[in-house]
Short mmCIF file of C-alpha atoms and ligand atoms in Angstrom, two decimals:
data_model
loop_
_atom_site.label_atom_id
_atom_site.label_comp_id
_atom_site.label_asym_id
_atom_site.label_seq_id
_atom_site.Cartn_x
_atom_site.Cartn_y
_atom_site.Cartn_z
CA MET A 149 -3.02 35.23 60.27
CA PRO A 150 0.46 34.56 58.87
CA ASN A 151 1.40 32.68 55.74
CA GLU A 152 -1.80 33.10 53.83
CA LEU A 153 0.19 33.71 50.70
CA ILE A 154 -0.71 31.79 47.56
CA SER A 155 1.73 28.97 46.86
CA ASP A 156 -0.08 27.01 44.12
CA VAL A 157 -2.74 27.61 41.51
CA ASN A 158 -4.03 24.61 39.58
CA ALA A 159 -6.79 24.28 37.04
CA ARG A 160 -8.67 21.41 35.50
CA ARG A 161 -11.47 20.85 33.03
CA VAL A 162 -14.78 19.85 34.65
CA TRP A 163 -18.39 19.74 33.32
CA ASP A 164 -21.45 21.94 33.69
CA SER A 165 -25.20 21.27 33.80
CA ARG A 166 -25.46 21.36 29.99
CA GLY A 167 -22.66 18.80 29.64
CA ASN A 168 -20.27 21.48 28.45
CA PRO A 169 -16.68 21.72 29.66
CA THR A 170 -15.86 24.45 32.16
CA VAL A 171 -12.92 25.57 34.32
CA GLU A 172 -12.25 24.60 37.92
CA VAL A 173 -9.44 26.32 39.82
CA VAL A 174 -7.77 25.24 43.06
CA VAL A 175 -5.78 27.82 45.02
CA THR A 176 -3.47 26.65 47.82
CA THR A 177 -1.72 28.84 50.40
CA GLN A 178 1.69 28.36 51.96
CA SER A 179 0.03 27.12 55.15
CA GLY A 180 -1.89 24.50 53.18
CA ARG A 181 -5.32 26.16 53.02
CA VAL A 182 -7.25 25.28 49.89
CA GLY A 183 -9.94 27.15 47.95
CA ARG A 184 -11.76 25.71 44.95
CA ALA A 185 -14.32 27.14 42.54
CA ILE A 186 -15.89 26.48 39.13
CA ALA A 187 -16.86 28.96 36.39
CA PRO A 188 -20.55 28.97 35.36
CA ALA A 189 -21.64 29.74 31.76
CA GLY A 190 -24.49 31.77 30.28
CA ALA A 191 -26.50 31.07 27.13
CA SER A 192 -28.28 34.40 26.80
CA ARG A 193 -25.16 36.49 27.15
CA GLY A 194 -24.83 40.26 27.15
CA ALA A 195 -22.65 41.71 24.40
CA ARG A 196 -20.59 43.60 27.00
CA GLU A 197 -19.94 40.81 29.50
CA ALA A 198 -16.58 39.06 30.07
CA ILE A 199 -15.95 36.54 27.29
CA ASP A 200 -15.33 32.90 28.11
CA MET A 201 -12.38 31.42 26.29
CA ARG A 202 -13.47 28.40 24.22
CA ASP A 203 -11.17 26.39 21.99
CA GLY A 204 -13.32 26.34 18.85
CA GLY A 205 -12.98 23.55 16.30
CA SER A 206 -15.33 20.63 15.83
CA ALA A 207 -14.80 18.72 19.10
CA LEU A 208 -17.32 19.41 21.84
CA ASN A 209 -19.04 21.87 19.54
CA GLY A 210 -16.06 24.19 19.90
CA MET A 211 -16.78 24.59 23.62
CA ASP A 212 -13.62 23.04 25.07
CA VAL A 213 -11.68 25.07 27.65
CA LYS A 214 -8.17 23.66 27.39
CA ARG A 215 -6.72 27.06 26.52
CA ALA A 216 -8.48 28.71 29.48
CA VAL A 217 -7.18 25.97 31.82
CA LYS A 218 -3.69 26.54 30.45
CA ASN A 219 -4.01 30.31 30.91
CA VAL A 220 -4.73 29.79 34.61
CA GLU A 221 -1.65 27.65 35.09
CA THR A 222 0.83 29.46 32.86
CA ARG A 223 -0.25 33.10 32.96
CA ILE A 224 -2.46 33.79 35.99
CA ALA A 225 -0.63 31.54 38.47
CA PRO A 226 2.78 33.27 38.19
CA ALA A 227 1.11 36.68 38.63
CA ILE A 228 -0.73 35.81 41.84
CA ILE A 229 1.58 33.32 43.58
CA GLY A 230 2.98 35.05 46.65
CA LYS A 231 -0.07 37.29 47.07
CA ASN A 232 -2.23 37.22 50.20
CA VAL A 233 -5.62 35.49 49.71
CA LEU A 234 -7.08 37.81 52.33
CA ASN A 235 -6.51 40.70 49.97
CA GLN A 236 -9.03 39.85 47.25
CA ALA A 237 -8.80 43.26 45.58
CA GLU A 238 -5.04 43.02 45.15
CA VAL A 239 -5.20 39.52 43.68
CA ASP A 240 -8.02 40.52 41.30
CA GLN A 241 -6.05 43.59 40.22
CA ALA A 242 -3.06 41.40 39.39
CA ILE A 243 -5.36 39.31 37.16
CA LEU A 244 -6.78 42.43 35.52
CA ASP A 245 -3.30 43.80 34.85
CA LEU A 246 -2.55 40.68 32.82
CA ASP A 247 -5.43 41.27 30.42
CA PRO A 248 -5.78 44.78 29.07
CA SER A 249 -8.68 43.72 26.81
CA LYS A 250 -11.93 45.15 28.13
CA LEU A 251 -13.82 41.87 28.06
CA LYS A 252 -11.10 39.53 29.38
CA SER A 253 -10.82 37.94 25.98
CA GLU A 254 -7.08 37.30 26.33
CA LEU A 255 -7.23 35.20 29.50
CA GLY A 256 -10.88 34.13 29.24
CA GLY A 257 -13.57 35.25 31.68
CA ASN A 258 -13.98 31.59 32.65
CA ALA A 259 -10.29 31.48 33.68
CA THR A 260 -10.45 34.76 35.64
CA VAL A 261 -13.72 34.12 37.45
CA ALA A 262 -12.83 30.59 38.59
CA THR A 263 -9.49 31.86 39.90
CA SER A 264 -10.99 34.88 41.64
CA LEU A 265 -13.63 32.72 43.32
CA ALA A 266 -11.05 30.09 44.33
CA VAL A 267 -9.05 32.85 46.05
CA LEU A 268 -12.21 33.85 47.91
CA HIS A 269 -12.65 30.26 49.10
CA ALA A 270 -8.98 30.02 50.13
CA ALA A 271 -9.42 33.14 52.26
CA VAL A 272 -12.42 31.51 53.94
CA ALA A 273 -10.36 28.40 54.68
CA ALA A 274 -7.66 30.64 56.14
CA LYS A 275 -10.07 32.63 58.30
CA GLY A 276 -12.07 29.63 59.43
CA VAL A 277 -15.39 31.42 58.94
CA PRO A 278 -18.30 30.69 56.59
CA LEU A 279 -18.03 32.17 53.10
CA TRP A 280 -21.06 34.38 53.66
CA ARG A 281 -19.33 35.95 56.66
CA HIS A 282 -16.18 36.67 54.63
CA CYS A 283 -18.33 38.21 51.86
CA ALA A 284 -19.96 40.48 54.45
CA ASP A 285 -16.52 41.49 55.79
CA LEU A 286 -15.20 42.21 52.29
CA SER A 287 -18.21 44.18 51.11
CA GLY A 288 -18.96 45.92 54.41
CA ASN A 289 -22.61 44.91 54.12
CA GLU A 290 -24.98 43.55 56.74
CA PRO A 291 -25.61 39.87 55.89
CA SER A 292 -29.20 38.80 55.26
CA LEU A 293 -31.02 35.86 53.71
CA PRO A 294 -32.14 36.63 50.16
CA LEU A 295 -35.62 36.47 48.72
CA PRO A 296 -35.48 33.83 45.95
CA GLU A 297 -36.75 34.26 42.40
CA ILE A 298 -37.58 30.73 41.25
CA GLN A 299 -38.30 29.60 37.72
CA ILE A 300 -41.49 27.68 36.90
CA PHE A 301 -41.30 27.77 33.06
CA GLY A 302 -38.04 28.19 31.14
CA GLY A 303 -38.06 29.69 27.65
CA GLY A 304 -35.98 31.66 25.17
CA ALA A 305 -32.39 30.50 24.74
CA HIS A 306 -32.90 27.96 27.54
CA ALA A 307 -35.65 26.04 25.75
CA GLY A 308 -34.74 26.01 22.06
CA ARG A 309 -36.65 29.32 21.74
CA ARG A 310 -39.91 27.40 22.11
CA VAL A 311 -41.36 30.66 23.49
CA ASP A 312 -39.73 34.08 23.16
CA ILE A 313 -39.76 35.12 26.81
CA GLN A 314 -36.98 33.46 28.84
CA ASP A 315 -37.96 33.11 32.50
CA PHE A 316 -41.40 32.81 34.08
CA MET A 317 -40.68 32.86 37.81
CA VAL A 318 -42.38 33.29 41.15
CA MET A 319 -41.30 35.18 44.23
CA VAL A 320 -42.84 34.78 47.65
CA PRO A 321 -42.22 38.14 49.31
CA GLY A 322 -45.12 37.46 51.66
CA ALA A 323 -43.31 34.49 53.26
CA ASP A 324 -42.00 34.74 56.79
CA THR A 325 -39.00 32.45 56.28
CA PHE A 326 -36.73 31.18 53.51
CA ASP A 327 -38.06 27.70 54.18
CA GLU A 328 -41.62 28.87 53.59
CA VAL A 329 -40.57 30.36 50.23
CA MET A 330 -39.26 26.98 49.12
CA GLU A 331 -42.36 25.11 50.26
CA VAL A 332 -44.79 27.47 48.55
CA THR A 333 -42.69 27.49 45.36
CA SER A 334 -42.54 23.70 45.31
CA GLU A 335 -46.35 23.59 45.42
CA VAL A 336 -46.60 26.08 42.54
CA TYR A 337 -44.02 24.16 40.48
CA ARG A 338 -45.90 20.91 41.05
CA ALA A 339 -49.23 22.54 40.17
CA ALA A 340 -47.78 23.96 36.94
CA GLY A 341 -46.57 20.49 35.99
CA ALA A 342 -49.99 19.01 36.74
CA ILE A 343 -51.69 21.58 34.50
CA MET A 344 -49.28 20.88 31.65
CA LYS A 345 -49.82 17.15 32.06
CA GLN A 346 -53.57 17.51 32.07
CA LYS A 347 -53.39 19.56 28.84
CA GLY A 348 -51.17 16.89 27.30
CA ARG A 349 -48.35 19.41 27.12
CA LEU A 350 -45.85 18.10 29.61
CA ALA A 351 -42.60 17.85 27.68
CA GLY A 352 -39.78 17.72 30.22
CA VAL A 353 -37.78 20.63 31.55
CA ALA A 354 -35.68 23.46 30.15
CA ASP A 355 -32.02 24.28 30.93
CA GLU A 356 -32.68 25.62 34.43
CA GLY A 357 -35.20 22.95 35.41
CA GLY A 358 -38.36 24.96 34.75
CA TRP A 359 -41.06 23.15 32.75
CA TRP A 360 -40.48 23.06 28.98
CA PRO A 361 -42.89 25.69 27.61
CA VAL A 362 -45.30 24.07 25.15
CA PHE A 363 -47.52 27.13 24.58
CA ASP A 364 -49.20 28.68 21.55
CA HIS A 365 -48.36 32.24 22.52
CA ASN A 366 -46.17 33.91 25.14
CA GLU A 367 -49.01 35.16 27.29
CA GLU A 368 -50.34 31.61 27.68
CA ALA A 369 -47.35 30.96 29.95
CA LEU A 370 -48.47 33.82 32.18
CA GLU A 371 -52.06 32.59 32.23
CA THR A 372 -50.88 29.11 33.14
CA LEU A 373 -48.60 30.45 35.85
CA VAL A 374 -51.51 32.29 37.45
CA ARG A 375 -53.60 29.10 37.30
CA ALA A 376 -50.74 27.16 38.88
CA ILE A 377 -50.49 29.66 41.74
CA GLU A 378 -54.24 29.26 42.30
CA LEU A 379 -54.07 25.48 42.07
CA ALA A 380 -51.38 25.61 44.74
CA GLY A 381 -53.97 27.23 47.01
CA GLU A 382 -52.56 30.73 46.79
CA LYS A 383 -54.17 34.00 45.72
CA PRO A 384 -51.99 35.39 42.91
CA GLY A 385 -50.44 38.69 43.96
CA ASP A 386 -51.03 38.01 47.62
CA ARG A 387 -48.20 35.97 49.15
CA VAL A 388 -46.91 34.86 45.74
CA VAL A 389 -46.06 37.22 42.87
CA ILE A 390 -44.67 36.77 39.36
CA SER A 391 -41.22 37.75 38.15
CA LEU A 392 -40.25 37.73 34.45
CA ASP A 393 -36.96 37.77 32.61
CA ILE A 394 -37.90 38.95 29.14
CA ALA A 395 -34.25 38.69 27.98
CA ALA A 396 -35.29 41.01 25.16
CA SER A 397 -31.80 41.23 23.64
CA GLU A 398 -32.34 37.66 22.44
CA PHE A 399 -35.13 38.70 20.07
CA GLY A 400 -34.79 42.46 19.76
CA SER A 401 -32.36 44.92 18.20
CA ASN A 402 -32.48 48.41 16.75
CA GLY A 403 -35.76 49.08 18.53
CA ARG A 404 -37.55 46.15 16.83
CA TYR A 405 -38.75 43.06 18.71
CA ARG A 406 -39.55 39.84 16.89
CA LEU A 407 -41.88 37.47 18.74
CA ALA A 408 -41.23 34.36 16.66
CA LEU A 409 -43.86 32.23 18.42
CA GLU A 410 -46.55 34.71 17.47
CA ASP A 411 -45.00 35.50 14.10
CA ARG A 412 -45.09 39.25 14.63
CA GLU A 413 -42.64 42.08 15.04
CA LEU A 414 -43.19 44.93 17.46
CA GLY A 415 -41.67 48.40 17.49
CA ARG A 416 -40.24 49.77 20.72
CA ASP A 417 -43.48 51.51 21.74
CA GLU A 418 -45.60 48.46 20.97
CA MET A 419 -43.24 46.29 23.00
CA ILE A 420 -43.53 48.67 25.95
CA ALA A 421 -47.31 48.72 25.56
CA LEU A 422 -47.49 44.90 25.50
CA LEU A 423 -45.38 44.57 28.66
CA GLY A 424 -47.37 47.37 30.29
CA ARG A 425 -50.57 45.46 29.66
CA TRP A 426 -49.05 42.34 31.23
CA LEU A 427 -48.04 44.41 34.26
CA ASN A 428 -51.66 45.52 34.58
CA ASP A 429 -53.26 42.13 33.97
CA TYR A 430 -50.94 39.88 36.00
CA PRO A 431 -49.41 40.16 39.48
CA ILE A 432 -45.90 40.89 38.20
CA LEU A 433 -43.62 42.62 40.68
CA SER A 434 -40.29 42.23 38.89
CA ILE A 435 -39.23 42.30 35.25
CA GLU A 436 -35.73 41.82 33.84
CA ASP A 437 -34.31 43.13 30.56
CA PRO A 438 -37.73 44.24 29.25
CA LEU A 439 -35.98 45.98 26.35
CA ALA A 440 -32.82 45.02 24.50
CA GLU A 441 -29.30 45.94 25.56
CA ASP A 442 -28.99 48.26 22.54
CA ASP A 443 -32.20 50.12 23.38
CA PRO A 444 -31.44 52.70 26.11
CA GLU A 445 -34.25 54.87 24.80
CA GLY A 446 -36.73 52.04 25.38
CA MET A 447 -35.30 51.20 28.78
CA ARG A 448 -35.53 54.84 29.90
CA ALA A 449 -39.10 55.14 28.69
CA PHE A 450 -40.11 51.85 30.30
CA THR A 451 -38.49 52.80 33.63
CA GLN A 452 -40.11 56.20 33.60
CA GLU A 453 -43.54 54.69 33.06
CA PHE A 454 -43.38 51.66 35.36
CA GLY A 455 -40.34 52.10 37.62
CA SER A 456 -42.35 53.27 40.61
CA ARG A 457 -44.46 50.13 40.75
CA VAL A 458 -42.29 47.30 39.49
CA GLN A 459 -38.71 46.18 39.93
CA ILE A 460 -36.91 46.65 36.60
CA ILE A 461 -33.70 44.63 36.50
CA GLY A 462 -30.82 45.22 34.12
CA ASP A 463 -29.01 41.98 33.28
CA ASP A 464 -27.69 41.97 29.69
CA TYR A 465 -28.31 45.70 29.91
CA LEU A 466 -25.85 46.28 32.78
CA VAL A 467 -23.67 43.11 32.76
CA THR A 468 -22.55 43.56 36.40
CA ASN A 469 -20.52 46.60 35.38
CA ALA A 470 -20.25 49.54 37.80
CA ALA A 471 -19.70 52.10 35.01
CA LEU A 472 -22.76 50.95 33.07
CA LEU A 473 -24.77 50.93 36.31
CA GLU A 474 -23.77 54.52 37.04
CA GLU A 475 -24.68 55.52 33.51
CA ALA A 476 -28.10 53.88 33.93
CA VAL A 477 -28.63 55.78 37.18
CA ARG A 478 -27.86 59.06 35.37
CA ASP A 479 -30.16 58.03 32.54
CA GLY A 480 -33.02 56.87 34.74
CA ALA A 481 -32.89 53.34 33.30
CA CYS A 482 -33.76 50.28 35.46
CA ASN A 483 -34.04 50.34 39.25
CA ALA A 484 -32.25 47.07 40.01
CA VAL A 485 -29.28 45.07 38.75
CA LEU A 486 -28.44 41.40 38.42
CA ILE A 487 -25.05 40.53 39.91
CA LYS A 488 -23.36 37.69 38.00
CA VAL A 489 -19.72 37.23 38.96
CA ASN A 490 -18.76 35.79 35.60
CA GLN A 491 -20.22 38.73 33.70
CA ALA A 492 -17.72 40.95 35.50
CA GLY A 493 -14.98 38.30 35.56
CA THR A 494 -13.73 38.89 39.11
CA VAL A 495 -15.19 39.07 42.62
CA THR A 496 -13.90 42.61 43.16
CA GLU A 497 -15.51 44.03 40.02
CA SER A 498 -18.81 42.36 40.98
CA MET A 499 -18.60 43.99 44.41
CA ASP A 500 -17.89 47.36 42.77
CA CYS A 501 -21.11 47.06 40.77
CA LEU A 502 -23.03 45.95 43.87
CA ALA A 503 -21.69 48.94 45.82
CA ALA A 504 -22.62 51.37 43.04
CA ALA A 505 -26.13 49.89 42.92
CA LYS A 506 -26.60 50.12 46.67
CA ALA A 507 -25.33 53.71 46.68
CA ALA A 508 -27.93 54.58 44.05
CA GLY A 509 -30.74 52.81 45.89
CA TYR A 510 -31.03 50.18 43.16
CA GLY A 511 -32.16 46.66 44.05
CA THR A 512 -29.51 43.92 43.79
CA ILE A 513 -30.10 40.31 42.80
CA VAL A 514 -27.22 37.82 42.85
CA SER A 515 -27.75 35.37 39.99
CA ALA A 516 -26.64 32.00 38.69
CA ARG A 517 -26.12 31.30 34.97
CA SER A 518 -28.09 28.86 32.86
CA GLY A 519 -25.00 26.63 32.75
CA GLU A 520 -24.21 25.80 36.38
CA THR A 521 -22.45 23.28 38.61
CA GLU A 522 -22.38 22.14 42.22
CA ASP A 523 -20.51 25.34 43.14
CA VAL A 524 -22.53 27.23 45.77
CA SER A 525 -20.45 30.41 46.04
CA ILE A 526 -23.36 32.61 44.93
CA SER A 527 -25.60 31.47 47.79
CA HIS A 528 -23.03 32.83 50.24
CA MET A 529 -22.47 35.97 48.19
CA SER A 530 -26.15 36.82 48.13
CA VAL A 531 -26.17 36.53 51.93
CA GLY A 532 -22.84 38.21 52.67
CA PHE A 533 -23.38 41.04 50.19
CA GLY A 534 -26.77 41.71 51.77
CA ALA A 535 -28.01 41.61 48.17
CA GLY A 536 -31.60 40.96 49.19
CA GLN A 537 -32.45 38.63 46.30
CA LEU A 538 -31.13 35.47 44.64
CA LYS A 539 -31.98 34.01 41.22
CA VAL A 540 -30.85 30.46 40.55
CA GLY A 541 -33.36 28.88 38.13
CA SER A 542 -35.98 26.36 39.20
CA ILE A 543 -36.50 24.25 42.28
CA THR A 544 -35.33 21.08 40.49
CA ARG A 545 -31.96 19.75 39.25
CA SER A 546 -29.06 19.48 41.64
CA GLU A 547 -27.05 22.41 40.28
CA ARG A 548 -30.05 24.57 41.27
CA THR A 549 -31.10 22.90 44.52
CA ALA A 550 -27.45 22.94 45.66
CA LYS A 551 -27.78 26.73 45.90
CA TRP A 552 -31.19 26.79 47.57
CA ASN A 553 -30.21 24.04 50.00
CA GLU A 554 -27.05 25.93 50.92
CA CYS A 555 -29.23 28.94 51.77
CA LEU A 556 -31.30 26.71 54.05
CA ARG A 557 -28.11 25.65 55.84
CA ILE A 558 -27.07 29.28 56.18
CA ALA A 559 -30.57 30.09 57.47
CA ASP A 560 -30.04 27.56 60.23
CA GLU A 561 -26.67 29.11 61.05
CA MET A 562 -27.94 32.68 61.02
CA GLY A 563 -31.38 32.05 62.44
CA GLN A 564 -34.56 32.45 60.38
CA GLY A 565 -34.76 36.06 61.58
CA ALA A 566 -32.11 36.88 58.97
CA PHE A 567 -34.90 36.64 56.37
CA VAL A 568 -36.77 39.92 56.36
CA LYS A 569 -40.25 39.61 54.92
CA GLY A 570 -40.70 41.58 51.72
CA ALA A 571 -37.65 43.68 52.52
CA PRO A 572 -35.67 43.29 49.31
CA LEU A 573 -38.48 44.76 47.28
CA ALA A 574 -39.17 47.38 49.91
CA SER A 575 -37.52 50.24 48.05
CA THR A 576 -40.78 51.13 46.41
CA VAL A 577 -42.44 48.08 45.02
CA TRP A 578 -43.39 45.91 47.97
CA ALA A 579 -44.02 48.91 50.24
CA GLN A 580 -46.42 50.27 47.66
CA LYS A 581 -48.20 46.94 47.28
CA VAL A 582 -48.64 46.55 51.02
CA GLY A 583 -49.67 50.23 51.24
CA GLU A 584 -52.34 49.73 48.57
CA GLU A 585 -53.81 46.81 50.43
CA ALA A 586 -53.84 48.57 53.80
C1 2PG B 669 -30.32 35.27 32.73
C2 2PG B 669 -29.53 34.00 32.95
C3 2PG B 669 -30.09 33.15 34.05
P1 2PG B 669 -27.97 33.04 31.11
O1 2PG B 669 -30.55 35.70 31.60
O2 2PG B 669 -30.68 35.92 33.70
O3 2PG B 669 -31.44 32.84 33.84
O4 2PG B 669 -29.42 33.27 31.76
O5 2PG B 669 -27.09 32.49 32.16
O6 2PG B 669 -28.20 32.12 29.96
O7 2PG B 669 -27.52 34.40 30.66
MG1 MG B 670 -31.41 37.64 32.37
#
């Protein structure tokens, strides 16, 4: 494949699902192949993730990205023009060499991630294969269709902190196909909306399209979710299970956790006890960031107590960083990691974290951000990386359904057999559940 060298790198300002500006990059090769990608944006961000460059000031609430766009065109472009798009690692390294700051604060994580992803797309155009296939080639993993985690109620930073807990989601590990997951989840989502309407508490949707959480206490969301699963004709914990993102760094620090909705503050041990009771009382098979990013002691204790029966995902806690992942493995903290390309800032660094997680036997979940666009790169990554799981938000709003619908197209390309029932949770959790029932 000759002449797959980068000839042009252009950037523009586009808009995300919260109406905020974000960065789009277009990479063109000498033979005229084009790759294009857009940076997503988080709201509940880890302290150690790559920092988006925002312009500050009063316009657009300080969120403008003109400096990041300029950085792509004046600083990144000269460093990567002439490089081969098929060599993702080399291009990403050239970007990293430009920004010695640990968190990409000089170029902006939004500038680096959009460029890195655009290079990935240009390589796909050059190879003439689907993106998921290229991701499998790059990572050396067997492609597979992911098990979705889909939001029913949104909370925390995605819903004006109306409740403290951020994501109340369902997974359908008992489904035979990706299509079946979507159908079952749609029924649960609809049922949850019907319950809220009947209670006079339907108040629109949160940032990721989950129902806006008008509840009097956090656990009421769990109770309602169980009722919704039942109303959808399912037995909770059978084919459908619950997944939570506590996003505890948003309301906890220094081992103290403040549940504003309930006007109480919990110590580390009380927080662990509360979550432990939820794990006993509800069919929860996955829990993300149960303790805060500055609470390794809590995360270790939680993993020790519950890690053999529930998936414990580090998001803010691990920020898609291979070194932090390896430290967590040594520490016995978490047993799974969220993979968000813009937390790392480049495709290569995200793949490094994924590889470290797989080597340690940790679960891997490719994830969207709460601020998203029509970009569907992560659907292909979850497949090509053989990640096993994909988290995108709810089953509504086009920036979310774009990702799920892309997976359905890939399912048709790959054949439904590429979805392996329950497999992503097989490490211990799903196997144990099925074992208990047998
Ligand atoms: C998370 C994500 C997605 P944000 O915490 O997992 O739900 O949220 O993009 O705001 O960090
Ligand atoms: Mg999270």
